[in-house]
Amino acid sequence: NAGVMQNPRHLVRRRGQEARLRCSPMKGHSHVYWYRQLPEEGLKFMVYLQKENIIDESGMPKERFSAEFPKEGPSILRIQQVVRGDSAAYFCASSPLDGSTDTQYFGPGTRLTVL
Amino acid sequence: GDSVTQMEGPVTLSEEAFLTINCTYTATGYPSLFWYVQYPGEGLQLLLKATKADDKGSNKGFEATYRKETTSFHLEKGSVQVSDSAVYFCALDEKLTFGTGTRLTIIP
């Protein structure tokens, strides 16, 4: 059973460009969470999604950031018009649909660098 | 709101030393508590967890006990190894609220 997969692992963008980060949850998992880790800081919750639904986006910046988890395909975290302050590691985690565990399983992360 | 206060790092210990990393929390209700470990260049891995008061989570020689009376979940290990060098995060509940992390370095 493959773990949570994220791609790309490293992403470089210039200011003003768009960044698209992908997350494929573990097989059988239908809950996806996105976190951001700024340099030398802990992880901060951004958004919690189930298939085709955003359940909690209380940690998402109000502008430029969006997330989706379509019926088919990976979850996407999209950052429009990136700025230097968006440089961080973005982690995705997944957990099972049936709520059998509150444990989240993390992907390896995407390290975004904005030049 | 919910919060986690974690022992500041970095922590440097000699191999075979005893380790304690403090973690206290503020939360309504009875959250589940977790310790995650992040090795260099990798994502977080669940180390251990506890879901109710007085539960003890344990894994790879690490232990932590859910103490409701002191709202704490301190991580301990009796004899650390060089391979334990990593960043350790305390967290609570499903929408994981993380501490800031403690960087641990073990020297041979």
Tab-separated table of C-alpha atoms in Angstrom:
chain	number	residue	atom	x	y	z
A	1	ASN	CA	0.000	0.000	0.000
A	2	ALA	CA	1.714	3.126	-1.236
A	3	GLY	CA	1.899	6.038	1.147
A	4	VAL	CA	0.753	9.583	0.587
A	5	MET	CA	2.353	10.942	-2.544
A	6	GLN	CA	3.098	14.542	-3.295
A	7	ASN	CA	4.520	16.127	-6.381
A	8	PRO	CA	6.543	17.878	-7.270
A	9	ARG	CA	8.974	17.470	-4.391
A	10	HIS	CA	10.627	20.763	-5.214
A	11	LEU	CA	9.072	23.679	-7.056
A	12	VAL	CA	10.683	26.964	-8.000
A	13	ARG	CA	8.559	29.895	-9.104
A	14	ARG	CA	9.160	33.551	-9.802
A	15	ARG	CA	7.082	36.193	-8.099
A	16	GLY	CA	3.704	36.530	-9.753
A	17	GLN	CA	3.589	33.005	-11.167
A	18	GLU	CA	1.207	30.266	-10.118
A	19	ALA	CA	2.143	27.208	-8.077
A	20	ARG	CA	0.150	23.966	-8.207
A	21	LEU	CA	0.895	21.312	-5.640
A	22	ARG	CA	-0.540	17.819	-5.915
A	23	CYS	CA	-1.356	15.262	-3.280
A	24	SER	CA	-2.517	11.682	-3.783
A	25	PRO	CA	-3.834	10.200	-0.534
A	26	MET	CA	-3.244	6.656	0.599
A	27	LYS	CA	-5.511	4.052	-0.936
A	28	GLY	CA	-8.798	3.953	0.912
A	29	HIS	CA	-8.354	7.432	2.392
A	30	SER	CA	-10.856	10.121	1.512
A	31	HIS	CA	-9.839	12.858	3.919
A	32	VAL	CA	-7.025	15.189	2.914
A	33	TYR	CA	-5.343	17.904	4.945
A	34	TRP	CA	-2.848	20.527	3.849
A	35	TYR	CA	-0.268	22.103	6.125
A	36	ARG	CA	2.385	24.733	5.631
A	37	GLN	CA	5.737	24.740	7.353
A	38	LEU	CA	7.614	28.004	7.221
A	39	PRO	CA	11.381	27.897	7.781
A	40	GLU	CA	12.254	27.067	11.394
A	41	GLU	CA	8.584	26.847	12.383
A	42	GLY	CA	6.059	24.141	13.107
A	43	LEU	CA	3.322	23.050	10.774
A	44	LYS	CA	0.237	25.173	10.439
A	45	PHE	CA	-3.085	23.736	9.359
A	46	MET	CA	-4.423	25.218	6.155
A	47	VAL	CA	-7.398	23.237	4.880
A	48	TYR	CA	-9.299	19.979	5.331
A	49	LEU	CA	-11.083	18.395	2.391
A	50	GLN	CA	-13.146	15.353	1.608
A	51	LYS	CA	-13.968	14.261	-1.911
A	52	GLU	CA	-15.498	17.273	-3.711
A	53	ASN	CA	-15.990	19.168	-0.445
A	54	ILE	CA	-14.034	21.685	1.565
A	55	ILE	CA	-14.764	20.913	5.187
A	56	ASP	CA	-12.588	23.451	6.972
A	57	GLU	CA	-10.489	26.161	5.356
A	58	SER	CA	-9.938	28.249	8.447
A	59	GLY	CA	-6.155	28.157	7.995
A	60	MET	CA	-6.103	29.268	4.381
A	61	PRO	CA	-5.027	32.808	3.539
A	62	LYS	CA	-8.022	34.740	2.260
A	63	GLU	CA	-6.469	35.596	-1.075
A	64	ARG	CA	-4.476	33.758	-3.736
A	65	PHE	CA	-4.787	30.307	-2.111
A	66	SER	CA	-7.315	27.663	-3.074
A	67	ALA	CA	-7.647	23.911	-2.686
A	68	GLU	CA	-9.728	21.194	-4.253
A	69	PHE	CA	-10.149	17.456	-4.009
A	70	PRO	CA	-12.086	16.272	-7.058
A	71	LYS	CA	-13.974	13.035	-7.348
A	72	GLU	CA	-11.197	11.676	-9.532
A	73	GLY	CA	-7.548	12.548	-9.233
A	74	PRO	CA	-5.329	14.131	-6.626
A	75	SER	CA	-5.984	17.012	-4.312
A	76	ILE	CA	-4.561	20.281	-5.597
A	77	LEU	CA	-3.324	23.242	-3.589
A	78	ARG	CA	-3.105	26.256	-5.836
A	79	ILE	CA	-1.270	29.470	-5.074
A	80	GLN	CA	-1.785	32.321	-7.498
A	81	GLN	CA	0.609	35.234	-7.953
A	82	VAL	CA	3.167	33.808	-5.562
A	83	VAL	CA	5.248	36.079	-3.351
A	84	ARG	CA	8.509	35.411	-1.535
A	85	GLY	CA	6.642	34.857	1.714
A	86	ASP	CA	4.966	31.798	0.189
A	87	SER	CA	8.306	29.975	0.208
A	88	ALA	CA	7.774	27.050	2.536
A	89	ALA	CA	7.301	23.313	2.710
A	90	TYR	CA	3.731	22.244	2.038
A	91	PHE	CA	2.652	18.936	3.468
A	92	CYS	CA	-0.374	16.897	2.675
A	93	ALA	CA	-1.828	14.261	4.992
A	94	SER	CA	-4.650	11.771	4.587
A	95	SER	CA	-6.859	9.687	6.829
A	96	PRO	CA	-9.495	6.999	6.205
A	97	LEU	CA	-13.073	7.687	5.201
A	98	ASP	CA	-14.635	5.597	7.902
A	99	GLY	CA	-13.207	7.544	10.785
A	100	SER	CA	-11.647	4.413	12.205
A	101	THR	CA	-8.636	6.391	13.209
A	102	ASP	CA	-7.833	10.001	13.823
A	103	THR	CA	-4.283	9.399	12.705
A	104	GLN	CA	-3.076	11.326	9.726
A	105	TYR	CA	-0.424	9.985	7.387
A	106	PHE	CA	1.877	12.553	5.859
A	107	GLY	CA	3.418	12.845	2.449
A	108	PRO	CA	7.043	13.874	1.928
A	109	GLY	CA	6.097	17.457	1.199
A	110	THR	CA	6.610	19.947	-1.610
A	111	ARG	CA	9.259	22.558	-1.016
A	112	LEU	CA	8.266	25.759	-2.767
A	113	THR	CA	10.873	28.414	-3.430
A	114	VAL	CA	9.777	31.771	-4.774
A	115	LEU	CA	12.531	33.796	-6.402
B	1	GLY	CA	-8.644	28.053	20.886
B	2	ASP	CA	-6.644	24.878	21.048
B	3	SER	CA	-2.886	25.257	21.396
B	4	VAL	CA	0.241	23.266	22.066
B	5	THR	CA	3.304	24.551	23.897
B	6	GLN	CA	6.412	22.578	23.260
B	7	MET	CA	9.842	22.653	24.773
B	8	GLU	CA	12.083	24.929	22.781
B	9	GLY	CA	15.116	23.478	21.132
B	10	PRO	CA	17.579	22.676	19.977
B	11	VAL	CA	18.436	19.858	22.316
B	12	THR	CA	21.800	18.132	22.111
B	13	LEU	CA	22.482	14.935	24.016
B	14	SER	CA	25.112	12.253	24.098
B	15	GLU	CA	24.274	8.771	22.931
B	16	GLU	CA	22.563	6.644	25.621
B	17	ALA	CA	21.412	9.717	27.558
B	18	PHE	CA	17.872	10.040	28.896
B	19	LEU	CA	15.555	12.235	26.864
B	20	THR	CA	12.564	14.324	27.900
B	21	ILE	CA	10.804	16.759	25.574
B	22	ASN	CA	8.033	18.648	27.321
B	23	CYS	CA	4.643	19.276	25.759
B	24	THR	CA	1.602	20.915	27.331
B	25	TYR	CA	-1.689	21.704	25.697
B	26	THR	CA	-4.809	23.821	25.991
B	27	ALA	CA	-7.995	22.363	24.599
B	28	THR	CA	-11.685	21.979	25.217
B	29	GLY	CA	-12.928	18.465	25.729
B	30	TYR	CA	-10.652	15.464	25.544
B	31	PRO	CA	-8.443	15.640	22.485
B	32	SER	CA	-6.247	12.877	21.140
B	33	LEU	CA	-2.556	13.652	21.499
B	34	PHE	CA	0.279	12.780	19.144
B	35	TRP	CA	4.015	12.913	18.744
B	36	TYR	CA	5.323	13.136	15.205
B	37	VAL	CA	8.948	12.905	14.092
B	38	GLN	CA	10.484	14.573	11.060
B	39	TYR	CA	13.798	13.291	9.793
B	40	PRO	CA	15.922	15.590	7.592
B	41	GLY	CA	14.350	16.193	4.209
B	42	GLU	CA	11.312	14.040	4.931
B	43	GLY	CA	7.690	14.440	5.903
B	44	LEU	CA	6.283	13.788	9.326
B	45	GLN	CA	5.858	10.287	10.634
B	46	LEU	CA	3.579	9.371	13.475
B	47	LEU	CA	5.713	8.273	16.422
B	48	LEU	CA	3.028	7.556	19.012
B	49	LYS	CA	-0.356	8.659	20.190
B	50	ALA	CA	-2.783	8.512	23.108
B	51	THR	CA	-6.521	8.977	22.890
B	52	LYS	CA	-7.639	9.340	26.497
B	53	ALA	CA	-6.429	10.329	29.935
B	54	ASP	CA	-3.765	8.071	31.472
B	55	ASP	CA	-3.140	6.293	28.176
B	56	LYS	CA	0.517	5.680	27.422
B	57	GLY	CA	1.669	5.731	23.819
B	58	SER	CA	4.896	3.963	23.008
B	59	ASN	CA	6.996	3.157	19.969
B	60	LYS	CA	10.699	2.567	19.200
B	61	GLY	CA	11.588	3.022	22.870
B	62	PHE	CA	9.776	6.360	23.114
B	63	GLU	CA	6.905	6.841	25.554
B	64	ALA	CA	4.440	9.573	26.425
B	65	THR	CA	1.583	9.528	28.938
B	66	TYR	CA	-1.605	11.545	28.535
B	67	ARG	CA	-1.860	13.529	31.786
B	68	LYS	CA	-5.180	15.311	32.002
B	69	GLU	CA	-4.506	16.850	35.411
B	70	THR	CA	-1.391	18.627	34.160
B	71	THR	CA	-2.536	18.862	30.500
B	72	SER	CA	0.779	17.371	29.427
B	73	PHE	CA	2.109	14.745	27.045
B	74	HIS	CA	5.860	14.704	27.603
B	75	LEU	CA	7.997	12.534	25.346
B	76	GLU	CA	10.628	10.325	26.995
B	77	LYS	CA	13.233	7.803	25.975
B	78	GLY	CA	15.589	6.023	28.314
B	79	SER	CA	18.602	5.735	26.028
B	80	VAL	CA	18.818	7.764	22.846
B	81	GLN	CA	20.710	6.790	19.712
B	82	VAL	CA	22.327	8.842	16.973
B	83	SER	CA	19.522	7.713	14.656
B	84	ASP	CA	17.004	9.532	16.882
B	85	SER	CA	18.319	12.879	15.663
B	86	ALA	CA	15.302	14.626	14.137
B	87	VAL	CA	12.673	17.254	14.835
B	88	TYR	CA	9.875	16.176	17.152
B	89	PHE	CA	6.419	17.705	17.073
B	90	CYS	CA	3.690	17.424	19.658
B	91	ALA	CA	0.162	17.771	18.265
B	92	LEU	CA	-3.453	17.457	19.286
B	93	ASP	CA	-6.693	16.374	17.722
B	94	GLU	CA	-7.865	15.645	14.167
B	95	LYS	CA	-7.195	19.101	12.778
B	96	LEU	CA	-3.717	18.738	14.040
B	97	THR	CA	-2.554	21.685	16.091
B	98	PHE	CA	1.198	21.396	16.216
B	99	GLY	CA	3.803	22.653	18.591
B	100	THR	CA	6.719	24.496	17.069
B	101	GLY	CA	8.940	21.433	17.107
B	102	THR	CA	12.052	20.478	19.033
B	103	ARG	CA	15.208	19.730	17.101
B	104	LEU	CA	17.096	16.885	18.749
B	105	THR	CA	20.718	16.088	17.956
B	106	ILE	CA	22.423	13.052	19.423
B	107	ILE	CA	26.209	12.996	19.396
B	108	PRO	CA	28.164	9.736	19.547
